[in-house]
DNA sequence: ATCTGTTATACGTCGAACGCATGAAAATCT
DNA sequence: AGATTTTCATGCGTTCGACGTATAACAGAT
């Protein structure tokens, strides 16, 4: 079973053999034995390259997950229940992972000296099993099934621009006037349309033609600081810029819809202690979330 | 690992050896090898009887679950995704399992000729893993964690009594008058107090001294038919009795709080096809649930 | 005290799995 | 198109691990 997983990942019997310190015939025979015991073929083998059967693909996915979680479990077994150790692989968005979440991470590491964290900055939701990811921070609504999502809080989003850009313009506390401005857009969240909401209720939609579309909050901030255009951005990113006067907030009565932040991890019947603790630590650090993400 | 599970279940190495067509020394060595590979002891062994370590107990629970789900998975593997087969172990409450749910069960069996269903009538929530249960019907609120609960519907509950019991009594459309009646109680749901709710809103609580407390809806019905007392019962149980006149409904404007019915099964990352189909079939059969459970 | 049940150890045997060597087939390169 | 390289499958001899039998050690029950 381990052998099978290695074969699939290596892409050939020979490669798998090299990785496992075994000879190619051994690998071949193991695969045959497995297929014989299941009474079906898992891999279509041709002289060049392998191709998993539909059953083979299912087997691989499940076996991979099983092996990971089982070795996890075995190494947890001997420890006391409150003794946490091991390596935790966490995927976080670039923007949060660089600043906001470093504090909670450090606190977690201080509380659990035998835990190592792999802090992987990635903006897309990972494939937990294939990449061996324990959990991820997800910004936006969670529509992935078979995933546990724990709401950590939400980020407020406001409209900002540089003072030079708005100099000489009037009425920038009314959203209708925003159309005349050049814009910088943040790719997964908005491109050609902006929706704003007043304190309680009232909504306003606005079509824009962005000068730049980026997927990085920091690139967006840099562009806005240089006066390229206005933008909607998470409030915490530009907090210092607003106090220093490097940026000004437009239509301060209005906000873009807040985006929820979730901690997500795959369903399982057993979770390693380190993951349970990490979830607890994150939830405690945020505690409410409103202050944490926007303070 | 299989060996370990058998040892724990058999209670001794020798017994496990007999069950597995092996000799006792073999079992002993396997256990030692397992403990050596984990670098910890799983079982405290004395000359008479075994006792699992704390780690041993954890190992057993997980291994048991793993073996069950894995063999399940392997036998599913070869089939086409739409080909369902195997044995499904379902726990249902006595009252539902005998009548209401037989219809959907038969429909499910007709649609899936290669599935065998073990239909276990039991009123308490099972231990899914130890008993190898796939899913269960649960009446009442679900407060069990790590369980998927699918709401199938809810059962209406009304107050009934035999005509002889209420003969000569007046005002039995007002809940205050119910105090004077003798009562029959249904053990897990009410014993000494009943709560009633009027069509929209108004609630009324009522202390009773039951003549009989039973945990069987059918025993309750029989007792009520014989005029022992009044009772709160699921509407569908006494539907025919009400039309035939064998029973009469009291305070018809009032109902006891409806009880939700859920289909529950343990969280898992993969479910056998037969379970997915059963869940679908049940949901389809109920479809809304109001008519099904009370029609 | 004996007996009956338990688990651990010693030893000889057997077989499964391994590595080496080889064969067959197909894709790529020349 | 032929040569080459890479792939997976197979046959053979060997080795090492796991098994069964037999036995020891031990504890509780009779």
Coordinates of C-alpha atoms in Angstrom, one line a residue, chain B:
Chain B
X1 CA -3.0 -4.6 13.9
X2 CA -5.9 -7.0 13.0
X3 CA -4.3 -9.3 15.6
X4 CA -4.3 -6.6 18.2
X5 CA -8.0 -5.9 17.7
X6 CA -8.8 -9.6 18.0
X7 CA -6.8 -9.9 21.2
X8 CA -8.6 -7.1 22.8
X9 CA -12.0 -8.4 21.7
X10 CA -11.2 -12.0 22.6
X11 CA -9.8 -11.0 26.0
X12 CA -6.8 -13.2 25.9
X13 CA -4.0 -14.2 23.6
X14 CA -5.0 -17.8 23.5
X15 CA -8.6 -17.0 22.6
X16 CA -7.5 -14.7 19.9
X17 CA -5.1 -17.4 18.6
X18 CA -8.0 -19.9 18.4
X19 CA -10.2 -17.4 16.5
X20 CA -7.5 -16.6 14.0
X21 CA -6.4 -20.2 13.3
X22 CA -3.0 -19.5 14.7
X23 CA -1.1 -20.6 17.8
X24 CA -0.8 -18.7 20.9
X25 CA 3.0 -18.0 20.6
X26 CA 2.4 -16.5 17.2
X27 CA -0.1 -14.1 18.7
X28 CA 2.2 -13.3 21.5
X29 CA 5.0 -12.5 19.1
X30 CA 2.9 -10.3 17.0
X31 CA 1.8 -8.3 19.9
X32 CA 5.4 -7.9 21.1
X33 CA 6.4 -6.8 17.6
X34 CA 3.7 -4.2 17.5
X35 CA 4.6 -2.9 20.9
X36 CA 8.3 -2.8 20.0
X37 CA 7.6 -0.9 16.8
X38 CA 5.5 1.6 18.7
X39 CA 8.0 1.7 21.6
X40 CA 5.3 1.4 24.2
X41 CA 3.2 -1.2 25.9
X42 CA -0.4 -1.5 24.7
X43 CA -1.6 -4.3 27.1
X44 CA -0.8 -5.0 30.7
X45 CA -0.6 -8.8 30.7
X46 CA -0.9 -10.9 33.8
X47 CA -1.4 -14.6 33.9
X48 CA -5.1 -14.2 34.1
X49 CA -6.6 -11.6 31.9
X50 CA -5.4 -8.6 30.0
X51 CA -5.9 -4.9 30.6
X52 CA -5.4 -2.3 27.9
X53 CA -3.1 0.6 28.5
X54 CA -4.5 4.1 28.0
X55 CA -2.5 4.1 24.7
X56 CA -3.8 0.6 24.0
X57 CA -7.4 1.7 24.4
X58 CA -6.8 4.5 22.0
X59 CA -5.0 2.3 19.6
X60 CA -7.8 -0.2 19.7
X61 CA -10.5 2.3 19.0
X62 CA -8.8 3.7 16.0
X63 CA -7.6 0.4 14.6
X64 CA -11.0 -1.0 14.9
X65 CA -12.5 1.9 13.0
X66 CA -9.8 1.8 10.4
X67 CA -10.2 -1.9 9.7
X68 CA -13.9 -1.7 9.3
X69 CA -13.9 1.3 7.0
X70 CA -10.9 0.0 5.0
X71 CA -12.4 -3.4 4.2
X72 CA -15.6 -1.6 3.3
X73 CA -13.7 0.6 1.0
X74 CA -11.8 -2.3 -0.7
X75 CA -15.0 -4.2 -1.5
X76 CA -16.5 -1.0 -2.9
X77 CA -13.5 -0.3 -5.0
X78 CA -14.0 -2.6 -7.9
X79 CA -17.6 -1.7 -8.5
X80 CA -18.8 1.0 -10.7
X81 CA -19.7 4.1 -8.8
X82 CA -23.4 3.5 -9.3
X83 CA -23.4 -0.1 -8.4
X84 CA -24.3 -0.5 -4.8
X85 CA -23.8 -3.7 -2.8
X86 CA -23.0 -5.0 0.6
X87 CA -24.6 -5.1 4.0
X88 CA -25.9 -2.0 5.7
X89 CA -26.4 -2.0 9.5
X90 CA -29.1 0.4 10.5
X91 CA -30.4 1.1 14.0
X92 CA -33.9 2.3 14.2
X93 CA -36.3 3.0 17.2
X94 CA -38.8 0.3 17.8
X95 CA -41.8 2.4 17.0
X96 CA -40.6 3.7 13.7
X97 CA -38.8 0.5 12.7
X98 CA -41.8 -1.6 13.0
X99 CA -44.1 0.5 10.8
X100 CA -43.4 3.9 9.4
X101 CA -39.9 3.2 8.1
X102 CA -40.6 -0.2 6.6
X103 CA -42.0 1.4 3.5
X104 CA -38.9 3.5 2.7
X105 CA -36.8 0.5 3.6
X106 CA -38.6 -1.7 1.1
X107 CA -38.3 0.9 -1.5
X108 CA -34.6 1.2 -0.9
X109 CA -34.2 -2.6 -1.2
X110 CA -36.1 -2.7 -4.4
X111 CA -34.0 0.0 -5.9
X112 CA -30.7 -1.7 -4.8
X113 CA -31.1 -5.5 -5.2
X114 CA -27.5 -6.2 -4.1
X115 CA -27.8 -4.6 -0.8
X116 CA -28.6 -6.4 2.4
X117 CA -29.9 -4.4 5.3
X118 CA -29.6 -5.4 8.9
X119 CA -32.5 -3.6 10.5
X120 CA -31.8 -3.4 14.2
X121 CA -34.5 -2.2 16.5
X122 CA -33.0 -0.3 19.3
X123 CA -34.1 2.8 21.1
X124 CA -30.7 4.1 22.2
X125 CA -28.0 5.7 20.1
X126 CA -25.5 3.0 19.2
X127 CA -21.8 3.1 19.5
X128 CA -21.2 3.2 15.7
X129 CA -17.7 2.0 15.6
X130 CA -17.7 -0.8 18.2
X131 CA -20.9 -2.3 16.9
X132 CA -20.2 -1.7 13.3
X133 CA -23.3 0.4 12.7
X134 CA -23.5 2.4 9.5
X135 CA -26.3 4.8 10.5
X136 CA -29.2 5.2 12.8
X137 CA -32.5 7.0 13.1
X138 CA -32.6 9.3 16.0
X139 CA -35.7 10.8 17.5
X140 CA -35.2 14.0 19.5
X141 CA -32.5 16.6 19.4
X142 CA -29.0 15.5 18.4
X143 CA -26.4 16.6 20.9
X144 CA -23.7 14.1 19.9
X145 CA -20.6 15.7 18.4
X146 CA -18.7 14.1 15.5
X147 CA -22.0 13.0 14.0
X148 CA -23.7 14.0 10.8
X149 CA -27.3 14.6 11.4
X150 CA -29.8 14.9 8.6
X151 CA -33.2 16.1 9.5
X152 CA -35.9 13.9 8.1
X153 CA -38.9 15.6 9.6
X154 CA -40.7 15.9 12.9
X155 CA -43.5 14.0 14.6
X156 CA -46.6 15.7 15.9
X157 CA -47.6 14.8 19.4
X158 CA -51.2 15.0 20.7
X159 CA -53.1 14.2 23.8
X160 CA -55.5 11.2 23.6
X161 CA -57.6 9.1 25.9
X162 CA -60.2 6.4 25.6
X163 CA -63.9 7.5 25.4
X164 CA -64.7 5.6 28.6
X165 CA -62.2 7.6 30.6
X166 CA -63.5 10.9 29.5
X167 CA -67.1 10.0 29.7
X168 CA -69.0 12.4 32.0
X169 CA -66.1 14.8 32.2
X170 CA -66.5 18.3 30.9
X171 CA -64.2 20.9 29.6
X172 CA -61.5 18.6 28.1
X173 CA -60.7 21.2 25.6
X174 CA -58.9 23.3 28.2
X175 CA -55.5 22.1 29.4
X176 CA -56.2 22.9 33.0
X177 CA -58.7 20.1 33.2
X178 CA -56.1 17.5 32.2
X179 CA -54.7 17.5 35.7
X180 CA -57.6 15.5 37.0
X181 CA -57.0 12.7 34.6
X182 CA -54.9 9.6 35.3
X183 CA -51.9 9.5 32.9
X184 CA -49.7 7.1 31.1
X185 CA -46.1 8.4 30.5
X186 CA -43.5 7.7 27.9
X187 CA -40.2 7.3 29.6
X188 CA -37.6 9.2 27.8
X189 CA -39.9 12.0 26.7
X190 CA -42.0 12.9 29.7
X191 CA -42.6 11.5 33.2
X192 CA -44.0 14.0 35.6
X193 CA -44.6 17.0 33.5
X194 CA -46.1 17.7 30.2
X195 CA -45.8 20.9 28.2
X196 CA -48.4 21.9 25.6
X197 CA -48.5 24.6 23.1
X198 CA -51.4 26.3 21.4
X199 CA -51.4 26.7 17.7
X200 CA -49.3 29.9 17.7
X201 CA -47.5 30.8 20.8
X202 CA -49.2 30.2 24.1
X203 CA -47.7 27.5 26.3
X204 CA -49.0 25.6 29.2
X205 CA -47.1 23.3 31.7
X206 CA -48.8 20.6 33.7
X207 CA -47.6 18.3 36.4
X208 CA -48.8 14.7 36.3
X209 CA -48.6 11.5 38.3
X210 CA -48.5 8.7 35.8
X211 CA -50.1 5.4 36.6
X212 CA -47.7 3.7 34.2
X213 CA -44.4 4.8 32.8
X214 CA -43.3 2.8 29.8
X215 CA -40.7 3.3 27.1
X216 CA -42.7 1.7 24.4
X217 CA -45.2 3.6 22.3
X218 CA -47.2 0.5 21.7
X219 CA -47.4 -0.5 25.3
X220 CA -48.6 3.1 26.0
X221 CA -51.2 2.9 23.2
X222 CA -52.5 -0.4 24.6
X223 CA -52.8 1.0 28.1
X224 CA -54.6 4.1 26.8
X225 CA -57.0 2.0 24.7
X226 CA -57.8 0.1 27.9
X227 CA -58.7 3.3 29.6
X228 CA -55.8 3.4 32.1
X229 CA -55.2 7.0 31.5
X230 CA -54.6 9.9 29.1
X231 CA -51.3 10.2 27.2
X232 CA -49.2 12.2 24.9
X233 CA -48.4 10.2 21.8
X234 CA -47.2 10.6 18.3
X235 CA -50.1 11.4 16.1
X236 CA -49.5 8.6 13.6
X237 CA -49.6 5.9 16.2
X238 CA -53.2 6.6 17.1
X239 CA -54.5 7.8 13.8
X240 CA -56.7 4.8 13.1
X241 CA -57.9 4.7 16.7
X242 CA -59.1 8.2 16.4
X243 CA -61.0 7.6 13.2
X244 CA -62.6 4.4 14.5
X245 CA -63.5 6.1 17.7
X246 CA -61.5 3.8 19.9
X247 CA -59.7 6.9 21.2
X248 CA -60.5 10.6 21.3
X249 CA -58.2 13.6 21.1
X250 CA -58.2 15.9 24.1
X251 CA -57.5 19.6 23.9
X252 CA -57.4 19.5 20.1
X253 CA -56.1 23.0 19.9
X254 CA -53.0 22.1 21.8
X255 CA -50.0 20.0 20.9
X256 CA -47.0 18.8 22.7
X257 CA -43.7 20.1 21.2
X258 CA -43.0 18.2 18.0
X259 CA -39.9 16.0 18.1
X260 CA -37.4 16.1 15.3
X261 CA -36.3 12.9 13.5
X262 CA -32.8 12.7 12.3
X263 CA -30.7 10.2 10.3
X264 CA -27.3 10.2 11.9
X265 CA -24.0 8.6 11.0
X266 CA -20.4 9.2 12.1
X267 CA -18.2 11.7 10.3
X268 CA -15.8 10.2 7.9
X269 CA -13.9 11.3 4.9
X270 CA -15.2 8.6 2.7
X271 CA -18.6 6.9 2.8
X272 CA -19.4 3.6 1.2
X273 CA -21.8 3.9 -1.7
X274 CA -24.5 1.9 0.0
X275 CA -24.6 4.5 2.9
X276 CA -24.8 7.5 0.6
X277 CA -27.6 5.8 -1.3
X278 CA -29.5 5.0 1.8
X279 CA -29.2 8.5 3.1
X280 CA -30.5 9.8 -0.3
X281 CA -33.3 7.2 -0.3
X282 CA -34.4 8.1 3.2
X283 CA -34.4 11.8 2.5
X284 CA -36.3 11.3 -0.7
X285 CA -38.9 9.0 0.9
X286 CA -39.6 11.6 3.6
X287 CA -39.3 14.7 1.4
X288 CA -40.3 17.4 3.8
X289 CA -41.2 15.0 6.5
X290 CA -44.4 16.6 7.6
X291 CA -46.7 14.4 5.6
X292 CA -44.6 11.3 6.0
X293 CA -44.4 11.2 9.7
X294 CA -47.9 12.4 10.4
X295 CA -50.0 11.4 7.4

